[in-house]
Each structure stands twice: as C-alpha cells, then as structure tokens.
Short mmCIF file of C-alpha atoms and ligand atoms in Angstrom, two decimals:
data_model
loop_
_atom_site.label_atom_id
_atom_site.label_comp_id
_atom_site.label_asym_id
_atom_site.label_seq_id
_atom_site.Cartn_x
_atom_site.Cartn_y
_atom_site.Cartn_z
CA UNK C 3 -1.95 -134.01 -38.48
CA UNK C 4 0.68 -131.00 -38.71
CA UNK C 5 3.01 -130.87 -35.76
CA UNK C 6 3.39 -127.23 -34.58
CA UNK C 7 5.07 -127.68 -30.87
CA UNK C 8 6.73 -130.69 -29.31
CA UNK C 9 7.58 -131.07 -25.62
CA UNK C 10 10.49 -133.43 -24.41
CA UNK C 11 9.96 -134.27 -21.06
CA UNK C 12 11.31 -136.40 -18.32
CA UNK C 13 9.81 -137.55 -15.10
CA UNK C 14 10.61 -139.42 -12.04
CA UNK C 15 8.70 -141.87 -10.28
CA UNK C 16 10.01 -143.83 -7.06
CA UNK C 17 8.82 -147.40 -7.15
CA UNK C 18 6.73 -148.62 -4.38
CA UNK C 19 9.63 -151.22 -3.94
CA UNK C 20 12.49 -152.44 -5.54
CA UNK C 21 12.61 -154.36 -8.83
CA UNK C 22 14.79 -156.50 -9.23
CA UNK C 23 15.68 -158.73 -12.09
CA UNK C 24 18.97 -160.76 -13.24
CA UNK C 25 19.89 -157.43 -14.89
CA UNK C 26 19.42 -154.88 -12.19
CA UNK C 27 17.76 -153.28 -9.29
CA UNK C 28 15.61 -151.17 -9.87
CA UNK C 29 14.28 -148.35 -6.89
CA UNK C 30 13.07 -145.96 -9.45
CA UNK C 31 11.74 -145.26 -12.77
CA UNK C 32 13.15 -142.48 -15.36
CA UNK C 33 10.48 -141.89 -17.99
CA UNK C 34 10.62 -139.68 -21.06
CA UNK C 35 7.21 -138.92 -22.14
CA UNK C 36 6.52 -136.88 -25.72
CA UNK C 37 4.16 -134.24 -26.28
CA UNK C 38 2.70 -133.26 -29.58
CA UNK C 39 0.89 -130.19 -30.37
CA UNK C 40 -0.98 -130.22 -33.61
CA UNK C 41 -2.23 -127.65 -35.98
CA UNK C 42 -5.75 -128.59 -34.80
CA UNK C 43 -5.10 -127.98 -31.04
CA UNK C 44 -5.30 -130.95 -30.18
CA UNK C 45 -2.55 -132.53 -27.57
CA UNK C 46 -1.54 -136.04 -27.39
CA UNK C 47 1.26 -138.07 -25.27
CA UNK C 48 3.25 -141.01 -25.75
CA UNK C 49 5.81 -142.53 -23.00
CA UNK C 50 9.02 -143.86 -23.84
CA UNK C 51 9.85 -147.31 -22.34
CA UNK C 52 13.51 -146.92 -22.44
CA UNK C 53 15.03 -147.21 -18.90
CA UNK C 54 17.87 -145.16 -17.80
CA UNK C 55 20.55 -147.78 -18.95
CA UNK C 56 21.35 -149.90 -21.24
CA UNK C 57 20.64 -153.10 -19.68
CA UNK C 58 17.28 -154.65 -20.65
CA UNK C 59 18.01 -153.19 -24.47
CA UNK C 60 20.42 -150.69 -26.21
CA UNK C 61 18.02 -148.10 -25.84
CA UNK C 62 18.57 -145.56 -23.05
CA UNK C 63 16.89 -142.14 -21.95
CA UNK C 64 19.50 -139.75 -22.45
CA UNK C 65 20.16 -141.56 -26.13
CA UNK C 66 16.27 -141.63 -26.68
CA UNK C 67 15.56 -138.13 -25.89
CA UNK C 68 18.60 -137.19 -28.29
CA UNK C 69 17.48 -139.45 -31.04
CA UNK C 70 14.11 -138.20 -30.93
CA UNK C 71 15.01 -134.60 -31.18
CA UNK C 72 17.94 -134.80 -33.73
CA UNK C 73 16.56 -137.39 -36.08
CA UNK C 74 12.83 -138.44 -35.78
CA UNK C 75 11.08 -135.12 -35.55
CA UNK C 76 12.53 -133.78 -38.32
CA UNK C 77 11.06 -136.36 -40.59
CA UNK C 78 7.58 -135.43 -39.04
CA UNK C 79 7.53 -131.58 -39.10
CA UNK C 80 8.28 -128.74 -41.20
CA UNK C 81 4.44 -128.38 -42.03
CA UNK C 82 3.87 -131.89 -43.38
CA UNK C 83 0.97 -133.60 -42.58
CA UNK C 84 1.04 -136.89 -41.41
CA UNK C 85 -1.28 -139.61 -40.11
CA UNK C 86 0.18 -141.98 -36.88
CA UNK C 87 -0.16 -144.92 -39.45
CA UNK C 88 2.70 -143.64 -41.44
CA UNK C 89 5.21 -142.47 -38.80
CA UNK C 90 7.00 -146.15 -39.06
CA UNK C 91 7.46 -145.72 -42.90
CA UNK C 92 8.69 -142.21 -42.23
CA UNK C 93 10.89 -142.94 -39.82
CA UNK C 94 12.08 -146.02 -41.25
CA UNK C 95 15.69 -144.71 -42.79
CA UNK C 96 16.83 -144.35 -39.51
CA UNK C 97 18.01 -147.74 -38.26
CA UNK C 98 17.08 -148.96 -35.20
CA UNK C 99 15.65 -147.28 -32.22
CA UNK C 100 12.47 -148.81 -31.84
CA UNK C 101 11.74 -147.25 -28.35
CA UNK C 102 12.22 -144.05 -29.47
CA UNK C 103 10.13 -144.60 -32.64
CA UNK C 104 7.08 -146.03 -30.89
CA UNK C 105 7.12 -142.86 -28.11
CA UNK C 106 6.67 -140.84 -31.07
CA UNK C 107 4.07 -142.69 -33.46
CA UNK C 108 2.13 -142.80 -30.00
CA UNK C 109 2.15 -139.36 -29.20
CA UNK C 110 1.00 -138.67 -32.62
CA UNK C 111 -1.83 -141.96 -32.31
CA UNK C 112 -3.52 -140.25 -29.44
CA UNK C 113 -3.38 -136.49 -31.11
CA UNK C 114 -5.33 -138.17 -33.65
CA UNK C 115 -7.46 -139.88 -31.87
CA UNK C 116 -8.85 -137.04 -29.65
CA UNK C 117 -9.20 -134.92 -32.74
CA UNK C 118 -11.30 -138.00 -34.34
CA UNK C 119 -12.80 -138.15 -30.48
CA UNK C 120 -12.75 -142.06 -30.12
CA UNK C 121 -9.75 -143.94 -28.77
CA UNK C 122 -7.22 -146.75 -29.19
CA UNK C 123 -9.91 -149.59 -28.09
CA UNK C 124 -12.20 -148.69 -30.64
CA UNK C 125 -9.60 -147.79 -33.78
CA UNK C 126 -8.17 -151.07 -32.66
CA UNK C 127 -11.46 -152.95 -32.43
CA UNK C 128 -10.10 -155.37 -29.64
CA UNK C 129 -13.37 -157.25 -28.58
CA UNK C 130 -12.88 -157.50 -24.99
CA UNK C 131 -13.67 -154.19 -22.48
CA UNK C 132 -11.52 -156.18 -19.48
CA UNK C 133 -8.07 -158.18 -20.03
CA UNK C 134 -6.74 -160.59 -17.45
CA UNK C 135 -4.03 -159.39 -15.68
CA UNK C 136 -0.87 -160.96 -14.47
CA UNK C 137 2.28 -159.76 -12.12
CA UNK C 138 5.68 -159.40 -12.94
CA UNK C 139 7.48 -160.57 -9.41
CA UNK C 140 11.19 -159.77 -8.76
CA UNK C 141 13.89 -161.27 -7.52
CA UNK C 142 14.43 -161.01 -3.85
CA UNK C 143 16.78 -161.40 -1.21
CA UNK C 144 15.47 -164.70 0.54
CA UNK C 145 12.46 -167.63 -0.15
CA UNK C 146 10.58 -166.05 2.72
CA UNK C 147 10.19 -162.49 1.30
CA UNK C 148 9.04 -163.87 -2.14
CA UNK C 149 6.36 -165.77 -0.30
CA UNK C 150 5.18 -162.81 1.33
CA UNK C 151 5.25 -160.73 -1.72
CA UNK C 152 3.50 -163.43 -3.76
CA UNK C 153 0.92 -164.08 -1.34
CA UNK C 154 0.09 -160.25 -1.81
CA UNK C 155 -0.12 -160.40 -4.91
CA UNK C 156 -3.01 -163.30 -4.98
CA UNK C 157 -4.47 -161.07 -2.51
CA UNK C 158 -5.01 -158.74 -4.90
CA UNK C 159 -6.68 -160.65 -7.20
CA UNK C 160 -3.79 -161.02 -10.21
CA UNK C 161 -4.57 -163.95 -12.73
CA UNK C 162 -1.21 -164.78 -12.89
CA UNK C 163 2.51 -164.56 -11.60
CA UNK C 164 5.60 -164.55 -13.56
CA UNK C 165 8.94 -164.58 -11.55
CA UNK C 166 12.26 -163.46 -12.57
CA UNK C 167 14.85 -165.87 -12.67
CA UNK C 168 18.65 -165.96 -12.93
CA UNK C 169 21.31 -168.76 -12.61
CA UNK C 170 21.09 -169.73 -8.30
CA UNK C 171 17.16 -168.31 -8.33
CA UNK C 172 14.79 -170.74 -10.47
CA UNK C 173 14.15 -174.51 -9.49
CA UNK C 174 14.03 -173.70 -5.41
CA UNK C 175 11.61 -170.11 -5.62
CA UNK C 176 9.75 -171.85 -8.52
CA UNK C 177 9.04 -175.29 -6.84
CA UNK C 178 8.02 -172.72 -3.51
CA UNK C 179 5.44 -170.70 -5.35
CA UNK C 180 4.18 -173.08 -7.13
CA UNK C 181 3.46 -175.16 -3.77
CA UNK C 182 1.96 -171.31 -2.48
CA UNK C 183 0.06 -170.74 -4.90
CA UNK C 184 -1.41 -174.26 -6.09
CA UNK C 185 -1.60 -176.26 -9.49
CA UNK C 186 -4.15 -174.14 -10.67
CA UNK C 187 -3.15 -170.67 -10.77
CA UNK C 188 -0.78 -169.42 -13.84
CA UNK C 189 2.72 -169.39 -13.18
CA UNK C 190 5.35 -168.33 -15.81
CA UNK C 191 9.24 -167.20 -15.30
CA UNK C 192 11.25 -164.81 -16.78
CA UNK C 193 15.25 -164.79 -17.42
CA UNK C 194 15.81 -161.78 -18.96
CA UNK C 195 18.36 -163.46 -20.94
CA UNK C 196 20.72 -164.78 -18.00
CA UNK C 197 21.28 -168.18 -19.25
CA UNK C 198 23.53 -170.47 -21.84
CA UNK C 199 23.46 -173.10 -24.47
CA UNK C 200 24.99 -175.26 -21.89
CA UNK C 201 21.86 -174.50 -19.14
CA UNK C 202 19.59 -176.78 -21.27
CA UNK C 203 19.29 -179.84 -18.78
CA UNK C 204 19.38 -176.92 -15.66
CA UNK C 205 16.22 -175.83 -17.35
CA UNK C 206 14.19 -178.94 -18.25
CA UNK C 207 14.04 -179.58 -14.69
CA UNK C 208 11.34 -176.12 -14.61
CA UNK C 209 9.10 -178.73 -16.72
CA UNK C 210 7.99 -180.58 -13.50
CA UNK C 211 5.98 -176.96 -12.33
CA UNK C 212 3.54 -176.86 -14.89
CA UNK C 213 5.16 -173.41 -16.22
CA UNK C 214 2.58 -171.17 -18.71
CA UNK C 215 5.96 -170.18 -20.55
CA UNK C 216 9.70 -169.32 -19.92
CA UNK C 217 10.81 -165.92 -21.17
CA UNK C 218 13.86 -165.17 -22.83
CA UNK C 219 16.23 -167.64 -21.52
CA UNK C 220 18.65 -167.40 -23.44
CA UNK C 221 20.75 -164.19 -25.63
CA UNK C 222 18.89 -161.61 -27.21
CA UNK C 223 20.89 -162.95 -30.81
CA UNK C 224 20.14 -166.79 -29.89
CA UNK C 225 17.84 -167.48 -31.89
CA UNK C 226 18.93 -171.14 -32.83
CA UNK C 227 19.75 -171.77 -29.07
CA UNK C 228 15.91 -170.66 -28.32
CA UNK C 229 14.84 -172.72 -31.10
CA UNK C 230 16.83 -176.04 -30.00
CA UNK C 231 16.01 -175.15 -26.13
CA UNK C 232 12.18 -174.98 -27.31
CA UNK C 233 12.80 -178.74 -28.79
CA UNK C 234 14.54 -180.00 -25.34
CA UNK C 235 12.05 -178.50 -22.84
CA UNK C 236 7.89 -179.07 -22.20
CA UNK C 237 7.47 -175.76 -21.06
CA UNK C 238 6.75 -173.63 -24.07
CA UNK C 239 9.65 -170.82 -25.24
CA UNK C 240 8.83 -167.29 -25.37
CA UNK C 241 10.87 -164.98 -26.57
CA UNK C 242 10.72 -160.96 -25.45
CA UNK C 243 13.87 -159.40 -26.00
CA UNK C 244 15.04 -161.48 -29.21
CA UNK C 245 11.99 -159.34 -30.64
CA UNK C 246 12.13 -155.91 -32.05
CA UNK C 247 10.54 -155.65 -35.36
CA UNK C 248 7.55 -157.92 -37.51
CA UNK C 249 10.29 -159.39 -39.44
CA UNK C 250 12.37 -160.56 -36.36
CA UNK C 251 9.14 -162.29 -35.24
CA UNK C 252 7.84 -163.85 -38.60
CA UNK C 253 11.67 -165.19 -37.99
CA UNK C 254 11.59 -166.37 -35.15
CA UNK C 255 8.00 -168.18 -35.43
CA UNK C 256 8.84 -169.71 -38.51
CA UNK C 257 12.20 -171.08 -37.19
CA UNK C 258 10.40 -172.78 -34.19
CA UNK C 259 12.51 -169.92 -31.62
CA UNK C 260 9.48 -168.19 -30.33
CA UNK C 261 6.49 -170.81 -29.47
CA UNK C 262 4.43 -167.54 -27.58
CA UNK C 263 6.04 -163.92 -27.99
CA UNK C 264 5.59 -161.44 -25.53
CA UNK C 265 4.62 -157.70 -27.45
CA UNK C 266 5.81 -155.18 -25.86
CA UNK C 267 4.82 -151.69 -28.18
CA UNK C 268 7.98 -150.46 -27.59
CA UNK C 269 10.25 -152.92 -28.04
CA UNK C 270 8.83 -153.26 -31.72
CA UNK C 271 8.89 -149.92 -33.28
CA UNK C 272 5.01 -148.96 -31.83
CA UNK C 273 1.34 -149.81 -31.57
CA UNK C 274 0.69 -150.55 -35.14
CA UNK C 275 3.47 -152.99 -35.62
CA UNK C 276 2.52 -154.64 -32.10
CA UNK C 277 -0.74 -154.82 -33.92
CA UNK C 278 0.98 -156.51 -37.54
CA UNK C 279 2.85 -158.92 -35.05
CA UNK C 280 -0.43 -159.91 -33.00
CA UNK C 281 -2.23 -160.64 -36.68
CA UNK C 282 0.71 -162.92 -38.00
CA UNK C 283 1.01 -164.76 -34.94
CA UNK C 284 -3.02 -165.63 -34.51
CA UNK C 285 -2.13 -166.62 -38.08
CA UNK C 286 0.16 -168.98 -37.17
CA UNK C 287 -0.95 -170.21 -34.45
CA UNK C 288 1.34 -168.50 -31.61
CA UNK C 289 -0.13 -167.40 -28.80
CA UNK C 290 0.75 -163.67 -27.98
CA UNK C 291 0.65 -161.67 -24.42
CA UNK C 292 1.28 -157.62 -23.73
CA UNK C 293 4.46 -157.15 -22.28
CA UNK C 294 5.21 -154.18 -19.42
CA UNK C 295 7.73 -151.51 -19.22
CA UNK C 296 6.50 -150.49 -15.66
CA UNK C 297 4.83 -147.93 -17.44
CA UNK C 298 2.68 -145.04 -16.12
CA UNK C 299 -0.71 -144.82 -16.83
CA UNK C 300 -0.11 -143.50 -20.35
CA UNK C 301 1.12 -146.57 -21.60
CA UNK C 302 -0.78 -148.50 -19.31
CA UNK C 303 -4.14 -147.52 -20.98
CA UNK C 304 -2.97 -147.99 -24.50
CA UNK C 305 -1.46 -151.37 -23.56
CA UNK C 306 -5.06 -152.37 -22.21
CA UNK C 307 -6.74 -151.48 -25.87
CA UNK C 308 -3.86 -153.33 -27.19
CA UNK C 309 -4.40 -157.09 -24.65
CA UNK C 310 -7.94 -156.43 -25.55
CA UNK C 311 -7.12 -157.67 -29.49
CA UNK C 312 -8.50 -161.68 -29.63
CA UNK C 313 -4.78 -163.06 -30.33
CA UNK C 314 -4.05 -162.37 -26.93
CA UNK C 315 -4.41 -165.38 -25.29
CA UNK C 316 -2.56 -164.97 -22.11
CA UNK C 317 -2.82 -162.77 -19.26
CA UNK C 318 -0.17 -159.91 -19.89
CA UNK C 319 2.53 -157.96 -17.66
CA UNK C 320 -0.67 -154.95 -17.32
CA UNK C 321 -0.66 -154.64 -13.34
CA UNK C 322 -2.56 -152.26 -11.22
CA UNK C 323 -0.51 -149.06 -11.63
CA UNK C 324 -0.30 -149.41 -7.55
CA UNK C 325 1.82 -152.51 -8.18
CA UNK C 326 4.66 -149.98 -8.96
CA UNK C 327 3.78 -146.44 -8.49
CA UNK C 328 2.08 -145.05 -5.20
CA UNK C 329 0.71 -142.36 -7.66
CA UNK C 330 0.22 -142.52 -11.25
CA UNK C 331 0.42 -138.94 -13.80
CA UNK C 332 -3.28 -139.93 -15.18
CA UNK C 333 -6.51 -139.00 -13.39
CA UNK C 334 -7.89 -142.66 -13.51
CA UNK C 335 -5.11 -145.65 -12.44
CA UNK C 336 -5.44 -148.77 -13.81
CA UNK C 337 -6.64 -150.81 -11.19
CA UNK C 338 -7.15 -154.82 -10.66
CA UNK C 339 -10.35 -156.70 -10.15
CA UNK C 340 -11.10 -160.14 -9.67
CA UNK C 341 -7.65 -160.88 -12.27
CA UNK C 342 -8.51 -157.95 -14.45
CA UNK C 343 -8.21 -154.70 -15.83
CA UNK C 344 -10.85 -152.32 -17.58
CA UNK C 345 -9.75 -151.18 -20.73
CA UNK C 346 -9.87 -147.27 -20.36
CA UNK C 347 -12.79 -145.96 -22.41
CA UNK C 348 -11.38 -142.31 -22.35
CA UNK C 349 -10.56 -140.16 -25.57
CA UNK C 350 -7.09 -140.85 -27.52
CA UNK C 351 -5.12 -143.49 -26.18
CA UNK C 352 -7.38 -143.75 -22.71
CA UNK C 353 -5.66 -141.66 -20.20
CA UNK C 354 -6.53 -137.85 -18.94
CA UNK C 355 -3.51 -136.51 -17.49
CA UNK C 356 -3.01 -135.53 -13.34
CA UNK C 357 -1.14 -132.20 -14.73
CA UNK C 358 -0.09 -130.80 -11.26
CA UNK C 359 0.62 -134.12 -10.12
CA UNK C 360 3.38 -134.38 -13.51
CA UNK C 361 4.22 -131.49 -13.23
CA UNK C 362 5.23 -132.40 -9.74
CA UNK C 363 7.45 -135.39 -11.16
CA UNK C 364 8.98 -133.48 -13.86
CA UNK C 365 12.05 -132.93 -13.86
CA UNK C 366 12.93 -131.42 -17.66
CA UNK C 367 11.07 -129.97 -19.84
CA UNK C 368 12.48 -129.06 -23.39
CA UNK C 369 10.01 -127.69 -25.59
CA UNK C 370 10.65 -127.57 -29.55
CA UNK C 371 8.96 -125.70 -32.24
CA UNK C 372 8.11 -128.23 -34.79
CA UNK C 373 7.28 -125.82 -37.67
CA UNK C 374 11.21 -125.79 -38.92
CA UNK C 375 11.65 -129.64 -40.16
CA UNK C 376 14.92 -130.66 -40.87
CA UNK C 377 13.81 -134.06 -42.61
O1 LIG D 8 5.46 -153.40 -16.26
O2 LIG D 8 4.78 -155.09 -15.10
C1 LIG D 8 5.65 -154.47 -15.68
C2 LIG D 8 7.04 -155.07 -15.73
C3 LIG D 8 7.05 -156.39 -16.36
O3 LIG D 8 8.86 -157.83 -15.91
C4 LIG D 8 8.45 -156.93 -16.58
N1 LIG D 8 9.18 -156.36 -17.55
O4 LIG D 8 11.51 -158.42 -19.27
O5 LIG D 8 9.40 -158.45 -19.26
C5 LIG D 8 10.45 -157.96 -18.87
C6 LIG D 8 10.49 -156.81 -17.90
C7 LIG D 8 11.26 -155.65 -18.46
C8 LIG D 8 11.47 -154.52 -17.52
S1 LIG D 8 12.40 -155.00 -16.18
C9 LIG D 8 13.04 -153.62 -15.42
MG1 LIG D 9 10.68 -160.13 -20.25
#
C-alpha cells in the first residue's frame, strides 16, 4: 500500500455512566482515530486506545497524536509501499509507544483488507463466528448500586463479570456478587495495579470466591512480586498492564508471572503481535482473553476477529457497544446475545462507519499529506 493522505482525528464520546476504576473516574471517552488514504483509493481506520492521561499507561492522546505525526508516519510515507505486516519492523527504531504504533498498523490492516475485499476474521482465520462476552464493572459508590448494576448486566445476557478492585473494595463487593450472581457464573477482578508485595495474605482471602483470574494486582514492573503472588494464591494471576510487547510476555510466562494474559492490541504494539502473543501462549499452555479499551465500534469489530482465534479461552472485556456508548461511530454496534458477540463479517477490519454521526463527535481534524516522508 502507498500512503497518499492521512487524517488525525479526535472524537468525543460521553459514557452512558461513569467508569470508575482504582485509577480514575471516568465520565467520558477521548479517542484519536487514524485515517489512511492509499494510492488505491481505498480508506481504512484504526482507533487509538490511549486515554486522555497518563494513568492506566504512559501513553496519552495529546502525546499519541504527536508521536504519530512527528515520528511514525514518516517511516511509512514518502511513496514507499508497505504491507500492515511490516509496519512493526518499520516502526521498530522508535522505542516505545505501542498505542500509537498499533493505531497505525491498524489503519493500514483495514486499507488492505478492503482493497483485498475480505476482512480481519478471515486473514486471521479465527474459527469461531461468535465469542463469549464478558463485562468490565466499575467501582461504585456503595454495595447496593453494584448490585443493581450487576444484576443488569446478567440481564443482558453477559457470560461473565469482572469487577474492579482497589485496597477497601475487594473481599466485601466480591463475596456480594458472587452470592448475586451464584457459583456458576464467571466472576474475575481487576486491580489495575493498586496493590503491594505486602497485600499477599489480603489477597488469598479472594481464593474462597471461586475467582476465573485476578488482573494485575500488583506494579506494572513487578514481575517477581506477580510471579511469587501467583505461588501464594489459588486464584490464577493475570497480568494486563505488565504486558506490552511478545518479549515481555514470553517473560513473563516463562518466569511463572503471568498464568493467563489479558491481550489487549494496543497495549502490545498491534493486531499482529496480539496475534504472535496468542500463538506462544496456546504453546505454552496459558490461557489468553481480549482485553477492552472502551473502544468504539472500530476496535470493537477487530477485537471480535481477534477473541475469535482458538487460544482464547476465556470470555474477553468485548461488551455490547451500549454498555458504554449510547451511540457508536459504526453503522452496525456490537451487540450481546445469549453471552455473545457476532464477529462482524464486514470488509477490512468489520466496521462501516456512521460518517455524520462522527462527524458529529469530532472534534479535530488534522489532515496530512503523506506523499513527503521524512523517514
Ligand atoms: O472496554 O470493556 C472495556 C473496558 C474493560 O476494564 C476494562 N479495561 O484494565 O482492563 C482494564 C481496563 C482498562 C481501561 S479502564 C479505563
Ligand atoms: Mg485490566
């Protein structure tokens, strides 16, 4: 593919409700999304999973959208022709920046796609056409209004629920749902990273609740704490945050630190090395689930063609767009039914776009002509 136009732009989304997690509250959602023009004519989009700070990774919008312009799309333009499967390589000199990265090989993966007319289910050959899906559940201001929102959420069919969790918010709203919702149903937490070395016997006591997984417990740089934590508890470790690239997670599996990993594309570097992650772990053993970014129905879709890969054992964060957004920028929402999701059968990554409803939401809109490379 040869790049000839590029469009930065950014959109906002109120959420249906508030988000919160041991992190942050979250009311609304600030998403970059990429364009790509090719030589061909053909369009494609990725979406950025960055959030607006710096608090669930080092990655933030403002830094993204800079990054992007200043140092990846150079590499990629200036005439040269280039396939989605090599964008990682190509971008690989500069260090870090995974979010930004994957917006960019994805925009490019679903140019290529509609000019190849097929899409990401079929190039990735994932066997299932409907993945179980599972609710991320926030932290909230009293026992009662979790109840509620939980019972709402087995209303609508989900497969699973993960709650967020933070020191003063785990063995009391755990022990509660789990009574709610029965022995049967999946139930898994999440920490975002809100607890210590020293938590270890505060956190055994979650083994009694029959937990699918614990997520990121501990720091994003513990991996030996993670590792002796997975060796104390019953409750298997999973690590989201400690992961960013295919070599962090051979790492980590090999040191006994991540006993599941949640992938999240954008959190390592894009689709392709989600994909290299999901192989080495059905290798070895690991169970793997899709991760969510509260994304829109861009990186819903692809994330559906991505859960629908056999390695993915457990249901992932891929919610019924509804579940945050009261309308989504694609023309067909990702919706639940009876615990799952359709994988989008669409062209490119499985999305059409709701173009007067974006353009609605957008709120800039920096377009860049790609033909001058400065790589
Ligand atoms: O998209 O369903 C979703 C969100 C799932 O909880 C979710 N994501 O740590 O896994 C995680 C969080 C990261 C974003 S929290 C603002
Ligand atoms: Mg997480």
């Amino acid at each position: 593919m040869i790049i000839s136009d590029v469009e930065l732009r950014r959109i906002h989304l109120d959420l249906v409700k508030p988000f919160r997690t041991s992190f942050g509250e979250q009311t609304s959602r600030e998403i970059l999304l990429v364009g790509v023009t090719t030589a061909d004519g053909a369009t494609g989009w990725g979406e950025c999973v960055a959030m607006s700070e710096p608090l669930y990774s080092p990655e933030f919008v403002d830094a993204v959208e800079l990054v992007i312009r200043d140092f990846l799309l150079p590499r990629l333009t200036g005439g040269a022709d280039v396939k989605a499967a090599e964008v990682a390589h190509l971008l690989e000199p500069i260090k870090g920046h995974q979010m930004a990265k994957a917006a960019v090989e994805m925009a490019l993966l679903d140019a290529e796609l509609r000019v190849a007319n097929t899409n990401l289910h079929a190039r990735l050959g994932g066997e299932r056409t409907q993945v179980p899906s599972g609710v991320s559940v926030g932290i909230f201001p009293t026992l009662d209004a979790l109840l509620d929102a939980v019972q709402g959420y087995v209303d609508d069919g989900y497969a699973r629920i993960k709650l967020k969790i933070e020191p003063g918010w785990d063995l009391e709203p755990v022990r509660h749902v789990r009574d709610l919702i029965g022995p049967d149903m999946g139930l898994q937490v999440d920490a975002n990273t809100a607890y210590t070395r020293t938590d270890t016997e505060h956190l055994c006591a979650l083994d009694e609740f029959d937990l699918l997984l614990i997520e990121q417990p501990l720091a994003t740089d513990d991996l030996l704490g993670h590792r002796d934590l997975a060796r104390a508890m019953s409750t298997p470790v999973c690590l989201d945050e400690s992961i960013e690239s295919f070599a962090q997670a051979v790492d980590a599996v090999e040191l006994g630190a991540a006993e599941i990993i949640n992938i999240k594309p954008g959190r390592v570097g894009g689709y392709l090395n989600a994909v290299r992650i999901h192989d080495m772990c059905r290798d070895q053993g690991i169970p793997v689930w899709c991760g969510g970014m509260l994304e829109t129905g861009i990186g819903r879709a692809a994330n559906c063609a991505l859960a629908a890969l056999s390695g993915f054992t457990l249901p992932g964060d891929i919610s019924a767009s509804t579940r945050f957004y009261a309308r989504d920028i694609v023309t067909d929402p990702i919706s639940v039914h009876d615990g799952f999701v359709t994988v989008p059968q669409a062209l490119g990554l499985g999305f059409d776009l709701d173009h007067d409803f974006l353009d609605s939401v957008t709120t800039s809109s920096h377009r860049l002509s790609a033909l001058d490379g400065r790589g």
